[in-house]
PDB file of C-alpha atoms in Angstrom:
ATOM      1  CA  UNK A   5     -24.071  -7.574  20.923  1.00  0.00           C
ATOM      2  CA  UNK A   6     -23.340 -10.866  22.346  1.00  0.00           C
ATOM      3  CA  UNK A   7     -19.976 -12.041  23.996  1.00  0.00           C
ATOM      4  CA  UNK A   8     -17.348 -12.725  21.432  1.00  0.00           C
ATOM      5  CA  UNK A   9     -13.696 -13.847  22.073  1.00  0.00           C
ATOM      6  CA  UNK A  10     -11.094 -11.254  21.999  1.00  0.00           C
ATOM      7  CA  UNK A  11      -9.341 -13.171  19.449  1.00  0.00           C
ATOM      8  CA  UNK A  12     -12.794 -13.135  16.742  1.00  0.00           C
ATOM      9  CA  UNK A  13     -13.352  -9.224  18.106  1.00  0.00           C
ATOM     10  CA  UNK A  14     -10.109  -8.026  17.027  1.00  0.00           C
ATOM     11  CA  UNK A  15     -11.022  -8.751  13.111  1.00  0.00           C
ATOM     12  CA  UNK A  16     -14.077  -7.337  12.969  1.00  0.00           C
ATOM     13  CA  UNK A  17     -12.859  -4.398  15.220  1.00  0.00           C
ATOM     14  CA  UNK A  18      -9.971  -3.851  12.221  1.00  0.00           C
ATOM     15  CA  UNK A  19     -12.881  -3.961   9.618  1.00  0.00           C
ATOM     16  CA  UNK A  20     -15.098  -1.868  11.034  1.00  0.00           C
ATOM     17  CA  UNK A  21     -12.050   1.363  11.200  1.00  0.00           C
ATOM     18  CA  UNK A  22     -11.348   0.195   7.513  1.00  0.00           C
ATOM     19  CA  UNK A  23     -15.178   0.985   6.576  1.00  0.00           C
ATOM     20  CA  UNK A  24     -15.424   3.758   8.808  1.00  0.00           C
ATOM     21  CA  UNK A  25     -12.064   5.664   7.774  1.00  0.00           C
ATOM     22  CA  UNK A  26     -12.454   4.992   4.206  1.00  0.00           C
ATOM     23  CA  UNK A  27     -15.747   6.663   4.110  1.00  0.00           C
ATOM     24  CA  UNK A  28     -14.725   9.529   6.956  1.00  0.00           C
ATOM     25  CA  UNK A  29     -11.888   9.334   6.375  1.00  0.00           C
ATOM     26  CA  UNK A  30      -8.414   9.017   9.174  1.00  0.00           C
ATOM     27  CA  UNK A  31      -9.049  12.277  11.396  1.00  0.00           C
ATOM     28  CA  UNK A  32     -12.809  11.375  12.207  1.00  0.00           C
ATOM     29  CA  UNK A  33     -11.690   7.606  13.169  1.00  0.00           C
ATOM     30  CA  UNK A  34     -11.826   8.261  17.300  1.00  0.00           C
ATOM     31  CA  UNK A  35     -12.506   4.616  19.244  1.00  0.00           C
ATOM     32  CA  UNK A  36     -15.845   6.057  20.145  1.00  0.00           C
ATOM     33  CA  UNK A  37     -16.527   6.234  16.287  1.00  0.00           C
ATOM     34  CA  UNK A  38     -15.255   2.992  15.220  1.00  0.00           C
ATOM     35  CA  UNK A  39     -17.143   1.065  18.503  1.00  0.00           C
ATOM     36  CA  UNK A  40     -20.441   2.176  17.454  1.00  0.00           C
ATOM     37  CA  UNK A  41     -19.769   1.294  13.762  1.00  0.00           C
ATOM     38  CA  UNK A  42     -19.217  -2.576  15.221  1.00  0.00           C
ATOM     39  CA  UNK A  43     -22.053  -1.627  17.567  1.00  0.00           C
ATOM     40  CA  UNK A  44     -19.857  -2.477  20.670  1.00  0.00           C
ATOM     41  CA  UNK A  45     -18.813  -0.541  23.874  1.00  0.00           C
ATOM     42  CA  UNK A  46     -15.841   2.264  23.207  1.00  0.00           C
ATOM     43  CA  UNK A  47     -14.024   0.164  26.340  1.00  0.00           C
ATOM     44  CA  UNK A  48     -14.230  -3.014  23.908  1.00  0.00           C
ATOM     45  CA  UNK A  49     -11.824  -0.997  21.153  1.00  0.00           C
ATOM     46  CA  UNK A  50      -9.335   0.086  24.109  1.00  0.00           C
ATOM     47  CA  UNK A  51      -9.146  -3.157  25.626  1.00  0.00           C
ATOM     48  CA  UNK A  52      -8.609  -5.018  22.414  1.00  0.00           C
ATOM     49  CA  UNK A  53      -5.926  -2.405  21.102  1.00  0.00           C
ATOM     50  CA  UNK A  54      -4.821   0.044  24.122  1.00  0.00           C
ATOM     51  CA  UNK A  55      -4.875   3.024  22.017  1.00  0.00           C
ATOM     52  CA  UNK A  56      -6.329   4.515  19.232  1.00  0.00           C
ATOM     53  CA  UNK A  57      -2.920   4.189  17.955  1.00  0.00           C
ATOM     54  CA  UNK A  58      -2.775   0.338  18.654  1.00  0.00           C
ATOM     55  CA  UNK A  59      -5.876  -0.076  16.662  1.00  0.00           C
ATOM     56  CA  UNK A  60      -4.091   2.340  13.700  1.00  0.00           C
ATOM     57  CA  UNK A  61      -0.945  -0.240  13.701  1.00  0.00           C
ATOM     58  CA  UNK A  62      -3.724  -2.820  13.062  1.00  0.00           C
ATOM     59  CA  UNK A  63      -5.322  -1.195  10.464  1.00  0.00           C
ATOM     60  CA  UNK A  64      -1.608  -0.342   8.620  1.00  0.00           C
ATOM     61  CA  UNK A  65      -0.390  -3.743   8.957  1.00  0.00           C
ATOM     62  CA  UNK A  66      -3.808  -5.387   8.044  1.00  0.00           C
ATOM     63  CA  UNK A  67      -3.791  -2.755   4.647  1.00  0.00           C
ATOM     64  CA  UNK A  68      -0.189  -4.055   4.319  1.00  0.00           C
ATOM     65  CA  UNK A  69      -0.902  -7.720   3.957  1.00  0.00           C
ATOM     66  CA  UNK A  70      -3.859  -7.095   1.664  1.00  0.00           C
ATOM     67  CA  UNK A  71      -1.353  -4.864  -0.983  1.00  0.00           C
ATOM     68  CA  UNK A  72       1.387  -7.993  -0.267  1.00  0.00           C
ATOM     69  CA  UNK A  73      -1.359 -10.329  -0.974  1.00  0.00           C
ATOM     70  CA  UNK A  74      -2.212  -8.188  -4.204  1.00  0.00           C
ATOM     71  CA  UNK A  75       1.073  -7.672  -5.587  1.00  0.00           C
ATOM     72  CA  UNK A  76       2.226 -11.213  -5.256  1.00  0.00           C
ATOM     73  CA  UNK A  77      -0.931 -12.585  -7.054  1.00  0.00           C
ATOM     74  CA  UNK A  78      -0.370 -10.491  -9.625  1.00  0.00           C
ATOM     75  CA  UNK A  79       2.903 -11.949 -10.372  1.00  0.00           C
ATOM     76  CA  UNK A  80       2.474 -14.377 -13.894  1.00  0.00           C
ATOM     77  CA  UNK A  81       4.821 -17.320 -13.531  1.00  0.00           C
ATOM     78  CA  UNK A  82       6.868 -17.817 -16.163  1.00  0.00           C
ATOM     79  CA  UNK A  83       6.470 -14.389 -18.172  1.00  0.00           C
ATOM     80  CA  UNK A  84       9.496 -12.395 -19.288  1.00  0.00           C
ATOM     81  CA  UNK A  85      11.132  -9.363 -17.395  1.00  0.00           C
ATOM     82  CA  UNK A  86       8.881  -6.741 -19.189  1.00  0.00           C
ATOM     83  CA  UNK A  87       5.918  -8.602 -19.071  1.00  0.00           C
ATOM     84  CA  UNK A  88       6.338  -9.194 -15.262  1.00  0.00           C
ATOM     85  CA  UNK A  89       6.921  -5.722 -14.974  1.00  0.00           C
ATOM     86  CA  UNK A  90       3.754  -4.383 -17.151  1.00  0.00           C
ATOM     87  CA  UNK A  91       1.268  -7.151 -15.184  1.00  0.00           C
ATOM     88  CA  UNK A  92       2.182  -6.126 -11.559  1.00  0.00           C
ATOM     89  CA  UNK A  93       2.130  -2.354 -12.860  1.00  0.00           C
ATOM     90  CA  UNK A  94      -1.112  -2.935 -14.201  1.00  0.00           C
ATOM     91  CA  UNK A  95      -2.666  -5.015 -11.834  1.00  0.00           C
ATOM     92  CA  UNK A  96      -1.960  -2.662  -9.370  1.00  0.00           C
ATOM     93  CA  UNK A  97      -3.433   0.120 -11.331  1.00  0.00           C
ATOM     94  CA  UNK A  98      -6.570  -1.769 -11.495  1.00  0.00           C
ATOM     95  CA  UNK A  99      -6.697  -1.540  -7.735  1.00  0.00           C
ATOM     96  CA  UNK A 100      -6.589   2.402  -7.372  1.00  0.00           C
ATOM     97  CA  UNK A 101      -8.897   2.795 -10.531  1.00  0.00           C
ATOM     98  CA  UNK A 102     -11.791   0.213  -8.556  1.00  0.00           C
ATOM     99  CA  UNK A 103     -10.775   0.819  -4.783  1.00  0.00           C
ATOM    100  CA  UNK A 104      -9.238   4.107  -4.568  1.00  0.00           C
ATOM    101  CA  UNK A 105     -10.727   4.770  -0.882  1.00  0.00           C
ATOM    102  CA  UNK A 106      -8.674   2.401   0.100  1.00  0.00           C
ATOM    103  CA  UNK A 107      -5.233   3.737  -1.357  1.00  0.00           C
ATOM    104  CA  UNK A 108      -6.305   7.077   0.232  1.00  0.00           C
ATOM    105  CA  UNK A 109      -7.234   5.645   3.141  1.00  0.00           C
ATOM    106  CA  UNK A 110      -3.396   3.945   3.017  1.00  0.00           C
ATOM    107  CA  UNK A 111      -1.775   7.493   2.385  1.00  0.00           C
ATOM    108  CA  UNK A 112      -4.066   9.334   4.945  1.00  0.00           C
ATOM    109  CA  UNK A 113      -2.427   6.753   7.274  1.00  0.00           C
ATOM    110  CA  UNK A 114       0.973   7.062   6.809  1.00  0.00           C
ATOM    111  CA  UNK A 115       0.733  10.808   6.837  1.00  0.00           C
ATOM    112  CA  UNK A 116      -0.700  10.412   9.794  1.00  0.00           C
ATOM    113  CA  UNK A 117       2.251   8.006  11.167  1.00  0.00           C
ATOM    114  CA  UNK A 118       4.824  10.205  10.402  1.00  0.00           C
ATOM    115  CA  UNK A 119       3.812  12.627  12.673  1.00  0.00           C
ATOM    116  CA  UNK A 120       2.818   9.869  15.160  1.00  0.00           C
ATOM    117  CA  UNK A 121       6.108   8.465  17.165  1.00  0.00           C
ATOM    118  CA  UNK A 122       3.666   5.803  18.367  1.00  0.00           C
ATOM    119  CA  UNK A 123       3.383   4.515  14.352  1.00  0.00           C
ATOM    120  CA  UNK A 124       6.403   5.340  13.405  1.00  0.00           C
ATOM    121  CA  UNK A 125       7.561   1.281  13.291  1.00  0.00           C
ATOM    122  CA  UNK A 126       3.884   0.810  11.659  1.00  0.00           C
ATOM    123  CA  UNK A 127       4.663   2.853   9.134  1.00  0.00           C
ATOM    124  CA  UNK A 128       8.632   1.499   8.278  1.00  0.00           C
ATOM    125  CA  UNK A 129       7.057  -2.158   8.378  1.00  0.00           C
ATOM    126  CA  UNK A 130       4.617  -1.099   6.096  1.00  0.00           C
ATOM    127  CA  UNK A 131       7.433   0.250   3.109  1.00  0.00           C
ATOM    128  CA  UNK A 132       9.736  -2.630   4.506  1.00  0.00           C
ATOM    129  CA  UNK A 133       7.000  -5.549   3.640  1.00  0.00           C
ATOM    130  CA  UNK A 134       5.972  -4.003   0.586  1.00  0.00           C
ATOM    131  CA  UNK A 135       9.779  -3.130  -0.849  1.00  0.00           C
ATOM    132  CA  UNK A 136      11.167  -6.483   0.084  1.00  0.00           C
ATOM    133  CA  UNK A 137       7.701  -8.784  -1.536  1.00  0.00           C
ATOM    134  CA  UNK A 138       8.548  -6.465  -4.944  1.00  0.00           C
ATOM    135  CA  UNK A 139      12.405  -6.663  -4.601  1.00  0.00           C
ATOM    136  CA  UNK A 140      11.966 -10.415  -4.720  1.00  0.00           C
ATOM    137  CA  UNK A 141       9.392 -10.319  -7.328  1.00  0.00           C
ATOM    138  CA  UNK A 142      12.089  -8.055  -9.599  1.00  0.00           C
ATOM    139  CA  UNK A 143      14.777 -10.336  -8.330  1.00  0.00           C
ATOM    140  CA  UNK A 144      13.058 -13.705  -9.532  1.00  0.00           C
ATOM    141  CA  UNK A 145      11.837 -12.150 -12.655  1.00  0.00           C
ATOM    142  CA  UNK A 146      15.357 -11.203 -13.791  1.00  0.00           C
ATOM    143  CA  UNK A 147      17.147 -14.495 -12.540  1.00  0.00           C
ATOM    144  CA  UNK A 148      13.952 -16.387 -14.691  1.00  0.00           C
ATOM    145  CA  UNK A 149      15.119 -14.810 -17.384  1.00  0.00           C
ATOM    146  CA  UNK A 150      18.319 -14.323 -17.217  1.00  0.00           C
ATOM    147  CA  UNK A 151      18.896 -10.399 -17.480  1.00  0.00           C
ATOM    148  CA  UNK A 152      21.207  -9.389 -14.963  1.00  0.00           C
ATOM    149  CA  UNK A 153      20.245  -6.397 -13.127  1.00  0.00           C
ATOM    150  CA  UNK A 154      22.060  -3.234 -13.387  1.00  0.00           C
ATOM    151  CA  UNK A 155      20.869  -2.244 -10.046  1.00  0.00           C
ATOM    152  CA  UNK A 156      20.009  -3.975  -7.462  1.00  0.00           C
ATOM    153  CA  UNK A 157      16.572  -5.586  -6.891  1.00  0.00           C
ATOM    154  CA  UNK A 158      15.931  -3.090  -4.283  1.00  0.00           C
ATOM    155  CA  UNK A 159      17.037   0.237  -5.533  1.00  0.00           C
ATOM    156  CA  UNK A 160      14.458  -0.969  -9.073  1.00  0.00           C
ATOM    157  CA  UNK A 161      11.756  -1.746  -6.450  1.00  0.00           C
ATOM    158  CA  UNK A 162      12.011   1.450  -4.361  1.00  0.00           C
ATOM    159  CA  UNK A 163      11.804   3.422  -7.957  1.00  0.00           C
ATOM    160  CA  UNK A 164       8.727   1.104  -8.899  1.00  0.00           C
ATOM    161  CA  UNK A 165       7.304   2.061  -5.424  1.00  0.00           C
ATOM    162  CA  UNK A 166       7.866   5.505  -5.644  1.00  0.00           C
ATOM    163  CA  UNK A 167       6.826   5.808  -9.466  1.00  0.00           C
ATOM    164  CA  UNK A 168       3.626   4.363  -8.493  1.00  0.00           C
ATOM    165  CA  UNK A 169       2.813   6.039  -5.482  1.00  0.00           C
ATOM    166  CA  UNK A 170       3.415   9.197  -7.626  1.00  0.00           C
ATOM    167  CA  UNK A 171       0.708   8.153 -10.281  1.00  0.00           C
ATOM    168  CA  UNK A 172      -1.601   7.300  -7.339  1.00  0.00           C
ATOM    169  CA  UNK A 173      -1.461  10.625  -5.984  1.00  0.00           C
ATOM    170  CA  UNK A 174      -2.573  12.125  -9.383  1.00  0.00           C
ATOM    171  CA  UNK A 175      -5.032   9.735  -9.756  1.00  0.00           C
ATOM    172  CA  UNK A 176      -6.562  10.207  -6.586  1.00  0.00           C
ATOM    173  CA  UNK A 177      -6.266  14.484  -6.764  1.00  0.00           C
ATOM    174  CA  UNK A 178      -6.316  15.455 -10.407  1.00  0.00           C
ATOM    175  CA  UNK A 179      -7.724  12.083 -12.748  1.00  0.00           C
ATOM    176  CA  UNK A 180      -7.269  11.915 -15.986  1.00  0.00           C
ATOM    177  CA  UNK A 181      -6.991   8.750 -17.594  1.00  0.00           C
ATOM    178  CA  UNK A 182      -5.628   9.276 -21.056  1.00  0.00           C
ATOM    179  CA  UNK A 183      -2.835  10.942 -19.527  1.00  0.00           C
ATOM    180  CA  UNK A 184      -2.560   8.712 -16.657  1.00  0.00           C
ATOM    181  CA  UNK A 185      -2.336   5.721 -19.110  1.00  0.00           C
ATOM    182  CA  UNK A 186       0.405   7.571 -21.067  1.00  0.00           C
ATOM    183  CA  UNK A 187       2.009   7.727 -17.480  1.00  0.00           C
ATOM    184  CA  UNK A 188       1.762   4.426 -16.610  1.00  0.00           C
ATOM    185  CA  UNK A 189       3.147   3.042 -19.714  1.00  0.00           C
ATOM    186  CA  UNK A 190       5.868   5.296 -19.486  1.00  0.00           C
ATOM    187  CA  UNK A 191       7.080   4.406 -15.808  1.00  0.00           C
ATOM    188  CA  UNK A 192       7.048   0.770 -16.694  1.00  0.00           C
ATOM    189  CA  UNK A 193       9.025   1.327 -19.519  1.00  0.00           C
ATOM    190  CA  UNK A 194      11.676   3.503 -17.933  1.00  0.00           C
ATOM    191  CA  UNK A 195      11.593   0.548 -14.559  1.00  0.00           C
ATOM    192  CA  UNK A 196      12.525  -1.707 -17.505  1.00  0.00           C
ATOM    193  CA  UNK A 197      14.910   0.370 -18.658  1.00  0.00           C
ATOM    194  CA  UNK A 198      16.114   0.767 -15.505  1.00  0.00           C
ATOM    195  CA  UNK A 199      16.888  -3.051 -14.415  1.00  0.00           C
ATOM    196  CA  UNK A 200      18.215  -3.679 -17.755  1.00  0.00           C
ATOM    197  CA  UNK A 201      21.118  -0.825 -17.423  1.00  0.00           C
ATOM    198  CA  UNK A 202      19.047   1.095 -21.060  1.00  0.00           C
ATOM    199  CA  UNK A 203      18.211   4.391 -18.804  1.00  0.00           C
ATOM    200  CA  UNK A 204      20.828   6.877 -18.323  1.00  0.00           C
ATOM    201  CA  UNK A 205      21.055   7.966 -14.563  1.00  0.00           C
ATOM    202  CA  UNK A 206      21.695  11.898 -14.709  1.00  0.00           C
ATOM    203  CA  UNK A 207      23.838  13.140 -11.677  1.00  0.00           C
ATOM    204  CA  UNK A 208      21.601  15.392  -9.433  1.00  0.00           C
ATOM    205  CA  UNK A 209      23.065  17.577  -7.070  1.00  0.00           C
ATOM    206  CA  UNK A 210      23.693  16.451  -3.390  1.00  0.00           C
ATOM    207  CA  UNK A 211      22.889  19.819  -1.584  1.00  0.00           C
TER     208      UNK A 211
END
């Protein structure tokens, strides 16, 4: 392949482990792997990233930026609270259902990080980015339409997150989509819920 600048190599380097991991999948992604996928000398990978774990962080934070990107588009402008809530659920949903190498790919990875001390800031960017873009999202939704939150923007986003992580994971091990629609209409109701003080927190024991 003919002489490209580092700064067009890097890109395509960060595709080609995307492809390659999402069909292999995270533990067969070696540098020597992902060159010859790009068709490029294994030296080429480790001089662009260091590390395997260099190009990793790449791969994470370029993964990252593509849910941000997602999640914000999803976003209708002037809808209510529960609408808000229902399209970014949904629209989200829609992403697992038609690309769910790619959210596998994204949990392989941050398995992966937290045994990896090297990733380890990867990986806490990675909930950081993606907490804080739906935080604000809640945040502007509520102030839009005047609800005040009974918790803040954060502590609803973290339970949105983790809600539908959850539903990923069946989705990706065990489908079913009548019950995973019943699912998903249920967490968006209890997020609502939720923000608008309606669900009763239970006290769960600290030890």
């Amino acid at each position: 392949m003919a002489h490209v600048p580092a700064a067009e190599r890097r890109p395509q380097l960060i595709k080609a482990a995307i492809d390659y991991m999402t069909r292999e999948g995270v533990a067969a992604g070696s540098t020597r792997a992902i060159a010859a996928e790009l068709g490029v000398a294994q030296a080429t990978v480790h001089y662009t990233f260091g590390t395997k774990e260099g190009l990793y962080r790449a791969v994470m934070e370029q993964l990252t930026q593509d849910l941000i990107a997602q999640v914000e588009g999803a976003a209708p402008a002037g809808a209510g609270f529960e609408e808000t809530v229902a399209t970014l659920a949904a629209a989200l949903w829609q992403t697992v259902r038609e690309q769910p190498a790619s959210h596998q790919l994204l949990t392989e990875l941050s398995m992966f990080a937290l045994r990896s001390p090297a990733l380890s800031e990867a990986l806490e960017s990675h909930n950081r980015g993606v907490t804080e873009v739906t935080a604000r999202l809640v945040a502007e939704a509520a102030e839009r339409t005047g609800l005040s939150l009974a918790q803040p923007a954060e502590t609803i986003a973290r339970f949105f997150l983790a809600g539908f992580d959850g539903l990923t994971m069946q989705r990706l091990s065990h489908p079913d989509e009548e019950a995973e629609y019943a699912c998903l209409q249920a967490f968006v109701s209890a997020v609502v819920a939720m923000a608008g003080g309606r669900l009763e927190l239970v006290s769960a024991p600290s030890s």
